[in-house]
Structures are given as C-alpha cells and as structure tokens.
PDB file of C-alpha atoms and ligand atoms in Angstrom:
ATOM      1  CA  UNK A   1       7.490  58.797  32.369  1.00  0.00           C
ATOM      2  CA  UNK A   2       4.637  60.968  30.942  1.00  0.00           C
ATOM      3  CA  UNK A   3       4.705  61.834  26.938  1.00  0.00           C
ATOM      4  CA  UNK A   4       3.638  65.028  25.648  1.00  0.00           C
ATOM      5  CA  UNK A   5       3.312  66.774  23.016  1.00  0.00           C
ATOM      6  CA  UNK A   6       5.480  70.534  22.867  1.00  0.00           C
ATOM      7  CA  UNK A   7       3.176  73.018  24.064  1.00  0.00           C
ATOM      8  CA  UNK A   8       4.981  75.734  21.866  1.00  0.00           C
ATOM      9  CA  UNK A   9       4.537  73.127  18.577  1.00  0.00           C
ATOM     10  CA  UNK A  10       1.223  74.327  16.774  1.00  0.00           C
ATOM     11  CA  UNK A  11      -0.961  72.174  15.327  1.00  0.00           C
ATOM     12  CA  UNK A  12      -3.008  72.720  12.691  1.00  0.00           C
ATOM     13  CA  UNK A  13      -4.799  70.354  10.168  1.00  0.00           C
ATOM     14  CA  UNK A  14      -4.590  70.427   6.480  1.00  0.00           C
ATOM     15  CA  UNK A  15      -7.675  68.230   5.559  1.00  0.00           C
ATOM     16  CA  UNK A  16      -9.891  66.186   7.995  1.00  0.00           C
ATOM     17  CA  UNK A  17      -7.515  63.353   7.934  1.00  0.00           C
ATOM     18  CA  UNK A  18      -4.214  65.082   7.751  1.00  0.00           C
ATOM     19  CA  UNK A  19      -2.399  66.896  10.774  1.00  0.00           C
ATOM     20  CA  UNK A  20       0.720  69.530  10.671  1.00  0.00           C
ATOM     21  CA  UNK A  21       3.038  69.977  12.978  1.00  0.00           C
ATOM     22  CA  UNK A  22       4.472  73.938  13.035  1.00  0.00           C
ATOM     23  CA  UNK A  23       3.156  76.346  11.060  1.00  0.00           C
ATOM     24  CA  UNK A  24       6.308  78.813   9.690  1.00  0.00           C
ATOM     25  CA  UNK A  25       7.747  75.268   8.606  1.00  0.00           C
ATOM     26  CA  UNK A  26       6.130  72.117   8.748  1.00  0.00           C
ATOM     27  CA  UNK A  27       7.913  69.666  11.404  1.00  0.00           C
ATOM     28  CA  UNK A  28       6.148  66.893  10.914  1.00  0.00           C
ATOM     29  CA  UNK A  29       2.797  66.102   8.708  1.00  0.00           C
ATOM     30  CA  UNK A  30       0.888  62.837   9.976  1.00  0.00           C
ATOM     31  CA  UNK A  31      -1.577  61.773   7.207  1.00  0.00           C
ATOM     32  CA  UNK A  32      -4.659  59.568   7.416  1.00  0.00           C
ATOM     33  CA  UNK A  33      -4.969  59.455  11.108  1.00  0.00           C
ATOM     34  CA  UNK A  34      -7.147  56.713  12.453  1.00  0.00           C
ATOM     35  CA  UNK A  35      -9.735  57.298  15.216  1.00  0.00           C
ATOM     36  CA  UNK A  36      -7.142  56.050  17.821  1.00  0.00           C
ATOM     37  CA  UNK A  37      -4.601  57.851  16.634  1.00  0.00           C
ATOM     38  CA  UNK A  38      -6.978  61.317  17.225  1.00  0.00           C
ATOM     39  CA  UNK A  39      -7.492  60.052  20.640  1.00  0.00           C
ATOM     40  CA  UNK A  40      -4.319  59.542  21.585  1.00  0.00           C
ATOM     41  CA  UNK A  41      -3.357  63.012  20.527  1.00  0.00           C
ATOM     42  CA  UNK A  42      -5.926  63.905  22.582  1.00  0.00           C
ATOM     43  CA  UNK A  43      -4.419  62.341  25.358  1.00  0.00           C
ATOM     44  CA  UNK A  44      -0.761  63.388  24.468  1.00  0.00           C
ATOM     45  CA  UNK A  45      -2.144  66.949  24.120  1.00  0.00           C
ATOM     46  CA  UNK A  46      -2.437  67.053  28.095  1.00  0.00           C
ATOM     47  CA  UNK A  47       0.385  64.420  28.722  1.00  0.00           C
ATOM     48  CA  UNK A  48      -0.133  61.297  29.171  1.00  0.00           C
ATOM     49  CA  UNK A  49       2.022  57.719  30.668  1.00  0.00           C
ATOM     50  CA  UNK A  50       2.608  54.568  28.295  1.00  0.00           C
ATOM     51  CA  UNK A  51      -0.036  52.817  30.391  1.00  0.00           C
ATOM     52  CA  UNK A  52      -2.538  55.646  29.834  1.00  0.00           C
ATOM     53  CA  UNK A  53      -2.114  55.883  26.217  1.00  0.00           C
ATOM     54  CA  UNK A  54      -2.314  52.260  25.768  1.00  0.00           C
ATOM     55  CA  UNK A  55      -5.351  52.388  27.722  1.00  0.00           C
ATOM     56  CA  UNK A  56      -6.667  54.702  25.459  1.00  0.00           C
ATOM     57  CA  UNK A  57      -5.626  52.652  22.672  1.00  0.00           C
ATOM     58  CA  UNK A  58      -7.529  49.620  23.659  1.00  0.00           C
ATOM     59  CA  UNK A  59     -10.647  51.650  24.100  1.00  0.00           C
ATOM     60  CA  UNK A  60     -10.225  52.928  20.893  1.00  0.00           C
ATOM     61  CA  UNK A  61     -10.071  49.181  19.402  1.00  0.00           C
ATOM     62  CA  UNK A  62      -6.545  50.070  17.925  1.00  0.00           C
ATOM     63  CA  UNK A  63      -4.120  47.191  18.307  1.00  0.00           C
ATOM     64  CA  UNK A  64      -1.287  46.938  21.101  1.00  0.00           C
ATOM     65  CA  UNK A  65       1.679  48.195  18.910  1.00  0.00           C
ATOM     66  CA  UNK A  66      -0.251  51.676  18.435  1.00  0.00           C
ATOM     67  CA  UNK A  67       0.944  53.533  21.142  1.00  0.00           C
ATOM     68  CA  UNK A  68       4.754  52.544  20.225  1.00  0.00           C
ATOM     69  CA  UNK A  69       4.228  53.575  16.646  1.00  0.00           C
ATOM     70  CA  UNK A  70       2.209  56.968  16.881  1.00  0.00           C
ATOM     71  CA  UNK A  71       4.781  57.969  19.595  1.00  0.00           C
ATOM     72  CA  UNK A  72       7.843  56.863  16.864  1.00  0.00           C
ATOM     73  CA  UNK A  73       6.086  59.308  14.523  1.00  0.00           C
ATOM     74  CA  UNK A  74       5.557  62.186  16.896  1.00  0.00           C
ATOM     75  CA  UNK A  75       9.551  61.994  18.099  1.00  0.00           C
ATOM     76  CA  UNK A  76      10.198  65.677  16.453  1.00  0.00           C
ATOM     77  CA  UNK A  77       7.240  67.035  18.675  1.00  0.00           C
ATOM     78  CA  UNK A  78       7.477  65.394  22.030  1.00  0.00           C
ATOM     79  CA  UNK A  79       8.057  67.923  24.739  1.00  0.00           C
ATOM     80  CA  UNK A  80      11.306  67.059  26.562  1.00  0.00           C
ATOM     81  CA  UNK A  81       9.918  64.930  30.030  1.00  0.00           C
ATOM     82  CA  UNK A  82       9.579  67.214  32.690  1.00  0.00           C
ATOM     83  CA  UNK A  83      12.410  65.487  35.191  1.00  0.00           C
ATOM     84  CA  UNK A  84      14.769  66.026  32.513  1.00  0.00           C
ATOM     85  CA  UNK A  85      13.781  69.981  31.499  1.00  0.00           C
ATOM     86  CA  UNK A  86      14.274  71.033  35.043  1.00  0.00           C
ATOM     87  CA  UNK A  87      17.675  69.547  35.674  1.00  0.00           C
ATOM     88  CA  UNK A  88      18.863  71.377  32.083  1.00  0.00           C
ATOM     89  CA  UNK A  89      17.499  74.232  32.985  1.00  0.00           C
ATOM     90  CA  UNK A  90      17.934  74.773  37.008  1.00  0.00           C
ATOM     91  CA  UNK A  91      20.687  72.459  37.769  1.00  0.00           C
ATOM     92  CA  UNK A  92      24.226  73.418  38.540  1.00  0.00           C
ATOM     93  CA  UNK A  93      26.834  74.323  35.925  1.00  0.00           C
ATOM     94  CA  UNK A  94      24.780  76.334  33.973  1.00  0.00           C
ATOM     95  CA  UNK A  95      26.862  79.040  31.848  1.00  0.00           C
ATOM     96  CA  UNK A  96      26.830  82.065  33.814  1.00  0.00           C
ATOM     97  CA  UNK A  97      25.939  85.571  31.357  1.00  0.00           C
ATOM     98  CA  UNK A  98      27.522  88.571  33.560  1.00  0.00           C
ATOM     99  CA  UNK A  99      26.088  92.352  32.766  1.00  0.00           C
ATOM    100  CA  UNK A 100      28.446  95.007  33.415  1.00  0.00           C
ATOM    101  CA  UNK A 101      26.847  97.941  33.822  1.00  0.00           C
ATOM    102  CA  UNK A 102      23.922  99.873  34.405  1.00  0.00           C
ATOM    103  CA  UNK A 103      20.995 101.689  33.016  1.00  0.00           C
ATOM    104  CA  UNK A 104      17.665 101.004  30.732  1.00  0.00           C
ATOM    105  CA  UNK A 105      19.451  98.599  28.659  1.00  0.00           C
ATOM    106  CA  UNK A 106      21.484  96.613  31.124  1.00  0.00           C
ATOM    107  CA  UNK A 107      18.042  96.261  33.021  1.00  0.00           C
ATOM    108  CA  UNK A 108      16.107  95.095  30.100  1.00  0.00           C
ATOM    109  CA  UNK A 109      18.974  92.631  28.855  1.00  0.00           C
ATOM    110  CA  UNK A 110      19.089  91.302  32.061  1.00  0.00           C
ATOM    111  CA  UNK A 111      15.370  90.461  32.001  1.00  0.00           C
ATOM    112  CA  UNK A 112      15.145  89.432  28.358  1.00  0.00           C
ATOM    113  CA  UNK A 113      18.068  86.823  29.503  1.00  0.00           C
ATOM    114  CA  UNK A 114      16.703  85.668  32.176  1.00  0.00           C
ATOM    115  CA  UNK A 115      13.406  85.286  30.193  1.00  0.00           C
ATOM    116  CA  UNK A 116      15.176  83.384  28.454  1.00  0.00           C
ATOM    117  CA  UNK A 117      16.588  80.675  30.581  1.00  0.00           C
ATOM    118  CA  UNK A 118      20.084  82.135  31.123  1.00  0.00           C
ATOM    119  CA  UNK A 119      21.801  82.510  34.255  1.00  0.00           C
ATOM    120  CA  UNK A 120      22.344  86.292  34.652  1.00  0.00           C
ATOM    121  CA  UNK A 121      24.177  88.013  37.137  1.00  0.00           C
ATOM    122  CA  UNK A 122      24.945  91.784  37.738  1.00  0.00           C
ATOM    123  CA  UNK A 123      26.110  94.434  39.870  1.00  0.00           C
ATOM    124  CA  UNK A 124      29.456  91.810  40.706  1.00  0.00           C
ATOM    125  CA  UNK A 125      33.100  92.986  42.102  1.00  0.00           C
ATOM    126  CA  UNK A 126      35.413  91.976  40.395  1.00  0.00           C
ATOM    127  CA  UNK A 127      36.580  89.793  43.325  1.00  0.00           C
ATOM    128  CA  UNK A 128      33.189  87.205  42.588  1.00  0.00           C
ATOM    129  CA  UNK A 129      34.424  83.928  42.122  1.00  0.00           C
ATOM    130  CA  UNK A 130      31.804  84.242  38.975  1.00  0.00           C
ATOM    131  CA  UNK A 131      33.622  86.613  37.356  1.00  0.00           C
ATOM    132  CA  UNK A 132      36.348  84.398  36.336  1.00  0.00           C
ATOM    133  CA  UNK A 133      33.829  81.893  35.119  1.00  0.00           C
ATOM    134  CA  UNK A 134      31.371  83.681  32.985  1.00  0.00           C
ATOM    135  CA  UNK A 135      30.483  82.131  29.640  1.00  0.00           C
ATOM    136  CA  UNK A 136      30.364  85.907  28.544  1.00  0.00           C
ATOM    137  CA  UNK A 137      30.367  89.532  29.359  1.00  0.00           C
ATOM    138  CA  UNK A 138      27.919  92.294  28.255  1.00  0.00           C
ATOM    139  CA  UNK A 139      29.982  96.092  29.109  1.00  0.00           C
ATOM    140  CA  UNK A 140      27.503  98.800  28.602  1.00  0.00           C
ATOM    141  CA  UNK A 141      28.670 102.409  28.134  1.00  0.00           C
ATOM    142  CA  UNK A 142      28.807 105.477  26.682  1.00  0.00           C
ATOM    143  CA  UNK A 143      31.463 107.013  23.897  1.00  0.00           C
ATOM    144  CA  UNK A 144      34.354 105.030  25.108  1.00  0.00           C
ATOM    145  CA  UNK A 145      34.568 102.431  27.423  1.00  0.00           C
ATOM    146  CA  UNK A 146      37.610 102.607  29.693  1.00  0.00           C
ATOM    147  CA  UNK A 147      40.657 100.762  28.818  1.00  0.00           C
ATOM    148  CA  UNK A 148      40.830  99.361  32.613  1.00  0.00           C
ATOM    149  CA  UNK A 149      37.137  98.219  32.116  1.00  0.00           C
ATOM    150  CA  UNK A 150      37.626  96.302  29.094  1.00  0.00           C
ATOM    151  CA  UNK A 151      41.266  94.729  29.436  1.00  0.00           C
ATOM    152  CA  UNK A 152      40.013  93.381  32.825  1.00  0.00           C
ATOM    153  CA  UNK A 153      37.815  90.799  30.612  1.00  0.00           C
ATOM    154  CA  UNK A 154      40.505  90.373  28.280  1.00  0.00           C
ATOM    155  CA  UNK A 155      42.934  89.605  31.029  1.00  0.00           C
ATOM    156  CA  UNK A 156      40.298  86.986  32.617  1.00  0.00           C
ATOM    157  CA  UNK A 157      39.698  85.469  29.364  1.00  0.00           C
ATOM    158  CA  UNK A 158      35.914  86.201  29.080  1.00  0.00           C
ATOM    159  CA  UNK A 159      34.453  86.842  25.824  1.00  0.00           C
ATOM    160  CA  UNK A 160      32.352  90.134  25.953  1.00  0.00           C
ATOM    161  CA  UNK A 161      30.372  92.065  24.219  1.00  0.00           C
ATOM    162  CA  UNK A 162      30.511  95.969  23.838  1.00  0.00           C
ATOM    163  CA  UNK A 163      27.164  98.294  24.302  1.00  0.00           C
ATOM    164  CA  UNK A 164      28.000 101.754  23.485  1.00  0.00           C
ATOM    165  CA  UNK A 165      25.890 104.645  23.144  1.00  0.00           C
ATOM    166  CA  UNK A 166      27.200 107.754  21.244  1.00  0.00           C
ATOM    167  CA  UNK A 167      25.309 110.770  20.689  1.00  0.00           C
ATOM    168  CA  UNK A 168      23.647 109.688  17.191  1.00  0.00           C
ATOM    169  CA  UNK A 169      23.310 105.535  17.250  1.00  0.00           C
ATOM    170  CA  UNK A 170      24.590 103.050  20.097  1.00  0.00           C
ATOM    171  CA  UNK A 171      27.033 100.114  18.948  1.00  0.00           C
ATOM    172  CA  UNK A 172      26.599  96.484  20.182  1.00  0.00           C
ATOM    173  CA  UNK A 173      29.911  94.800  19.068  1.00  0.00           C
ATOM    174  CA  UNK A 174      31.851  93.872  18.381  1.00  0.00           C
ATOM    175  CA  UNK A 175      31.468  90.414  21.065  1.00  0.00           C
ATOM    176  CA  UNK A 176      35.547  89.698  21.750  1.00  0.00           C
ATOM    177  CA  UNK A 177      37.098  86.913  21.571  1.00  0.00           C
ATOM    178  CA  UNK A 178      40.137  87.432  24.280  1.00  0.00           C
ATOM    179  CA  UNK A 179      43.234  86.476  21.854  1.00  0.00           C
ATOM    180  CA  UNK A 180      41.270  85.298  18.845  1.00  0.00           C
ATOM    181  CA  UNK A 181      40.245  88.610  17.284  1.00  0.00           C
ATOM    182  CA  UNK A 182      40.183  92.256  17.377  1.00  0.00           C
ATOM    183  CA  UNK A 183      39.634  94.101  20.857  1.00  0.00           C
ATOM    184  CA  UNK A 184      38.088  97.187  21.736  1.00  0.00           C
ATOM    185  CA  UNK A 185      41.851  98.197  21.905  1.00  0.00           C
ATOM    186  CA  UNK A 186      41.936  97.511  18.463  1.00  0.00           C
ATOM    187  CA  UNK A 187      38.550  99.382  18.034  1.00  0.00           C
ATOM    188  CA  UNK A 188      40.379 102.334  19.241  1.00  0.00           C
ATOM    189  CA  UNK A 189      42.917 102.145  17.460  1.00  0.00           C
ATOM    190  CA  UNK A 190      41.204 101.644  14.166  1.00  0.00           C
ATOM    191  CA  UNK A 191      39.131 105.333  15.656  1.00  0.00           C
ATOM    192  CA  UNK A 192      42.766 107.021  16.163  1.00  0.00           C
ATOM    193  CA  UNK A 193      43.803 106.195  12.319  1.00  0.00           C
ATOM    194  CA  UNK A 194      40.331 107.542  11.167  1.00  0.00           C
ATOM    195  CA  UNK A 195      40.470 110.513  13.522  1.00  0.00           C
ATOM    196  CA  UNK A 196      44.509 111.543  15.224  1.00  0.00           C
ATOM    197  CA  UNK A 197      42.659 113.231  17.923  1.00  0.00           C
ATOM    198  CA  UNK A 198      40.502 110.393  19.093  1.00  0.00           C
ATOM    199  CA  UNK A 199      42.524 109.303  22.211  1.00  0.00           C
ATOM    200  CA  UNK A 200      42.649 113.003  23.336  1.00  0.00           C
ATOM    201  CA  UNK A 201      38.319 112.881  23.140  1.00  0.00           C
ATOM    202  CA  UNK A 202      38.098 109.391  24.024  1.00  0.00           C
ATOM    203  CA  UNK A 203      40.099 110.521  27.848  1.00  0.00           C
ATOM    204  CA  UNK A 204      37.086 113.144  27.973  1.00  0.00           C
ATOM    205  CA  UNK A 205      34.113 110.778  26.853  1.00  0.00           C
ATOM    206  CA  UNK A 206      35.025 107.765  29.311  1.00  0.00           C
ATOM    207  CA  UNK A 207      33.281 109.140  32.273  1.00  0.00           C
ATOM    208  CA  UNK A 208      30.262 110.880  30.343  1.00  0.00           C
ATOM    209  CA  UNK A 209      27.102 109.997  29.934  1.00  0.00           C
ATOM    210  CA  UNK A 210      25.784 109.604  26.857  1.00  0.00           C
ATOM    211  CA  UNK A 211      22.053 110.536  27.580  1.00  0.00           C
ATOM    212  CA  UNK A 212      20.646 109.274  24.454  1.00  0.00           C
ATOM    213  CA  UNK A 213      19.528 105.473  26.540  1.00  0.00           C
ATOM    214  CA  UNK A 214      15.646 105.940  26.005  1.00  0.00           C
ATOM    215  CA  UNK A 215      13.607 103.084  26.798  1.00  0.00           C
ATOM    216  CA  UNK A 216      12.862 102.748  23.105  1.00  0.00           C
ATOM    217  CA  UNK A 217      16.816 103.081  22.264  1.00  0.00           C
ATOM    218  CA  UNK A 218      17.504 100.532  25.266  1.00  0.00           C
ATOM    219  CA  UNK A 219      15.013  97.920  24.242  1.00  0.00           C
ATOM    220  CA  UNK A 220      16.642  97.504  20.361  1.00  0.00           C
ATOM    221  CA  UNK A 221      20.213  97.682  21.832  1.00  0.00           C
ATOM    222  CA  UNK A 222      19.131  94.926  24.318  1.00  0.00           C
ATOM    223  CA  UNK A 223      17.273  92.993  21.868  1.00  0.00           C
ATOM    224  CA  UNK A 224      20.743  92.944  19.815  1.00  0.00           C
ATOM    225  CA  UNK A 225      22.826  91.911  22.194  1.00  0.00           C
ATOM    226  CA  UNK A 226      20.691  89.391  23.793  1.00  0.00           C
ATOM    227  CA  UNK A 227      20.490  87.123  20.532  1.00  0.00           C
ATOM    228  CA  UNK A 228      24.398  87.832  20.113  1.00  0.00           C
ATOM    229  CA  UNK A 229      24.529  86.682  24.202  1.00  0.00           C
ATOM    230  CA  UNK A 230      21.669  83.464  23.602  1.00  0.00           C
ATOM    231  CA  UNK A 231      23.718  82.842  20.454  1.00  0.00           C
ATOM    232  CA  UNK A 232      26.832  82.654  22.104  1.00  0.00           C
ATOM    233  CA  UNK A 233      26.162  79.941  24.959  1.00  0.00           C
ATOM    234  CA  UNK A 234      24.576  78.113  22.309  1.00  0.00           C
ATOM    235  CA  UNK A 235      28.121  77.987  20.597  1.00  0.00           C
ATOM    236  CA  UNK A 236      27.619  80.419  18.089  1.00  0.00           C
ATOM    237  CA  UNK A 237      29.640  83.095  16.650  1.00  0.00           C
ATOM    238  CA  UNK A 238      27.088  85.891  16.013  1.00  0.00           C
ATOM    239  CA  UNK A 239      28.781  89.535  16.785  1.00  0.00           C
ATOM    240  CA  UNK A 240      32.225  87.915  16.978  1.00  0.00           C
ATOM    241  CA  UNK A 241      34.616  90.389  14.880  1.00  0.00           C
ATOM    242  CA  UNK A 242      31.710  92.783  14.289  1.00  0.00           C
ATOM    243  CA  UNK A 243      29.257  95.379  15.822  1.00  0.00           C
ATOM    244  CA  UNK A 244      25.784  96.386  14.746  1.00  0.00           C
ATOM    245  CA  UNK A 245      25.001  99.836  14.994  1.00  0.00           C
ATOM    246  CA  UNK A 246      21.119 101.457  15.807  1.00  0.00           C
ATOM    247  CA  UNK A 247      20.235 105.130  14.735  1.00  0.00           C
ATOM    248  CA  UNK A 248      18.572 106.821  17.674  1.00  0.00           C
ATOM    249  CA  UNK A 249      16.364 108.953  14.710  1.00  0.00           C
ATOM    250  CA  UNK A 250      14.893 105.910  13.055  1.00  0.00           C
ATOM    251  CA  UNK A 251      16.672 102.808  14.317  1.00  0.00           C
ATOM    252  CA  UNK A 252      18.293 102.076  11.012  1.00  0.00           C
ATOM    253  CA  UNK A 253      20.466  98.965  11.779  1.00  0.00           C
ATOM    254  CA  UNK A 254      24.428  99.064  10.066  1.00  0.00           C
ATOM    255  CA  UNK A 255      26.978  96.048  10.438  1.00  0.00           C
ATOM    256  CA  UNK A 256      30.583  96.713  10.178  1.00  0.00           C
ATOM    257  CA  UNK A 257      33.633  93.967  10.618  1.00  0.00           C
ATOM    258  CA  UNK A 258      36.251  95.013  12.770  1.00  0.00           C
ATOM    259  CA  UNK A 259      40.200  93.635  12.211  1.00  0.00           C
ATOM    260  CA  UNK A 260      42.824  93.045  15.240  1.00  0.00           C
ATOM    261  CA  UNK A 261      44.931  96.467  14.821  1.00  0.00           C
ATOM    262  CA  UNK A 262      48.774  95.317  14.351  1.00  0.00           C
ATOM    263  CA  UNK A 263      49.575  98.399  17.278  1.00  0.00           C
ATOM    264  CA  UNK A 264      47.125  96.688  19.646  1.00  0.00           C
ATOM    265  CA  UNK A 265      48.975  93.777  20.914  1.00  0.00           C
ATOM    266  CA  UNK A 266      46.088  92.240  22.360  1.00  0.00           C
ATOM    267  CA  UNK A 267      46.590  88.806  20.417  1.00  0.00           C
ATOM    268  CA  UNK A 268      49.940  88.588  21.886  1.00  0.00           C
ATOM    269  CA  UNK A 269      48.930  89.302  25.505  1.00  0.00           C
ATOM    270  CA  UNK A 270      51.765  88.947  28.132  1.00  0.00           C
ATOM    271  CA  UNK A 271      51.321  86.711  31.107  1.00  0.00           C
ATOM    272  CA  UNK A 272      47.694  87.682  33.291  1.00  0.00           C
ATOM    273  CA  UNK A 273      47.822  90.121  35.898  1.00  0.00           C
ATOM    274  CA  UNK A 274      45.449  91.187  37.822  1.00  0.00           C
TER     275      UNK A 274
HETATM  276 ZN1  LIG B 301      43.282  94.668  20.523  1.00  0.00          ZN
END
C-alpha cells in the first residue's frame, strides 16, 4: 500500500517548525516537526510504502515507531490509496445522473457532472433500462415543461430537477421529490391561482423556445443545478421544495419555496402506468 498525502490539501507553514494543513480552514496543524518528520513529508509528498518511509526514517536517525506515529497524525490528509479511489469512482453501481434535454446548458451540466465524477447520461428513450434507475433527473426547457414530460419521472419515481428558461430569468427548481413534495403540477397550479389564464399560455409556451439560453445564461443555470445534482447523490436535500431563479439582465439570484397544491394530486398518485 503506498501513503500519500492529498494532492488537493495545501500546505503551508506558519513558523519554521510549524506546518498547516488547508488554508480556508486549518485541517490539521503539526507543530515542532523534527528533521525526520520533514523528510518523511517529503517522501509522503510523492507517495511513499511503509517500508520506504521507514527507510527514510532510519536514515533520518528517528526511531522505529516514527513512521506509525507521523502517519496517525496525518490521518485527516492522507489521500485515499489509489486501488481503493478507482473502484469508488469507476466501478459498477455508481448512481446514474440522467439530462433530459438539450441545448447550452444541458451540454455544460453534462460536462460540469462528469467533471465531477458523476455518471451522466443523455439523449436516452425512455425505453433505457437506465431510465428507471437514475439517482436523478435534470428536465431542461423553456416556459412550461410538458405535463407528459414531467409526470413520466414522477410515474418512474425519479427525483428531478426543473431548468426553465422564461423570457426575463431561467428557474432551476424546484428538484421533486415523486410523492414527498410539491410537483411541477403543483407549480402550475400555484401559476393558474396567480394568473386564471395560465393553462391557456402554458398549451402555447410548451413547444417554444425560449431563446434567452446564452452561453453566459447557460453556464449560471448549470452551475445551479449541478451543486443541487452533486448535492443530491451525496444525500442532500438542496433544491428539494424550492427553485432558484437567475435574471438574464444581471444574474440576480431569487429563492422561492414551493407547497404541494391540494388540486394536484400528485402525493396521492394512483397505481404506475406507463
Ligand atoms: Zn403536484
């Protein structure tokens, strides 16, 4: 097994004797290092095996329990072993993160996720065995998504996230939670009591482009949902219940709660068809 320290841990020292771990918030703080203990850091720095470091020990006239007991102290800064970081991160069962949509922000979530480690799939029928199995959803549209679009995640039980762009500010939320909180039925809804003639738009908005999905817009509205999507597999409840909106004139960021609507019906959803 080789030890290392985490590459993305900075160090940084706070007198000649003194060493900090992180810099935003200090990890860990080793104080009056010994000569050994510098070398071995050294050593650690590039990665290292037991029998190396305790090599390096010996040269450095420190005793034999050295190795054991600098390691101990650097537990909070060792870099997972590399074996172990591939399985996590390649092997099978990973949560799968499906995009539905397309356009600049579809494209750059789906490379910010995958950036990021996450298992991201697009561009699926709905007949892909990994449709049924997604951790979550992302549906990106414009105005109004579809009833058919949405209510096909709700029906499968995937939690997903809403990306819509209007003509002043695109909303990412709220992320639903298929029987456990307000839809983008209920969303809808809450838009008809606002407005009576919202369902009579809404049938002429589903199929139009917004044309307000800049690059600029795309990137924010990506970067949104992405920690809402990252946040999610990570068992989080970020956007759940709630949408963020971004102001295409000066990106000006607003977050609103959203409540099941009692017409929706969505919490009591009949048997699953498909
Ligand atoms: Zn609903």
């Amino acid at each position: 097994m080789v030890y290392a320290l985490d590459p993305r841990i900075h160090r940084v020292w706070r007198s000649p004797s003194s060493l900090q771990f992180g810099v935003d918030r200090a990890i860990l703080t080793l104080d009056d290092l010994s000569n050994a203990d510098e070398r071995m850091l050294v050593a650690l720095e590039a990665g290292v095996t037991m029998s190396g470091l305790q090599m390096v020990a010996r040269r450095a006239r420190a005793d034999a329990g050295a190795p054991a007991r600098l390691l101990e102290r650097l537990a909070p800064v060792l870099a997972v072993p590399r074996g172990a970081e591939q399985e996590s991160e390649r092997g099978a069962g990973r949560p799968v993160a499906v995009v539905d949509g397309a356009g600049h922000t579809a494209v750059r979530l789906i490379e910010v996720l995958d950036a990021a480690g996450v298992d991201v799939r697009s561009g699926l029928s709905w007949t892909d065995p990994a449709v049924d199995t997604a951790a979550v959803a992302v549906v990106v549209g414009s105005f109004a998504i579809e009833p058919e679009r949405h209510r096909r995640w709700l029906r499968r039980d995937v939690p997903h996230l809403a990306v819509v762009f209007g003509d002043e500010r695109v909303r990412v939320g709220p992320l639903v939670d298929p029987g456990a909180g307000p839809c983008l039925g209920c969303v809808d809804l809450h838009r008809t009591d606002a407005d009576p003639a919202w369902p009579a738009m809404a049938a002429q908005l589903h199929t139009r482009d917004a044309r307000r999905e800049t690059p600029l817009i795309g990137s924010a509205a990506a970067g949104v949902a992405a920690f809402a999507v990252l946040d999610r597999l990570g068992g989080g409840r970020s956007l759940s219940g709630s949408s963020v909106t971004v102001d295409y004139a000066d990106g000006a960021r607003a977050e609103r709660s959203w409540e099941p609507h009692p017409a929706c019906g969505c919490l009591t959803l009949p048997t699953p068809e498909r």
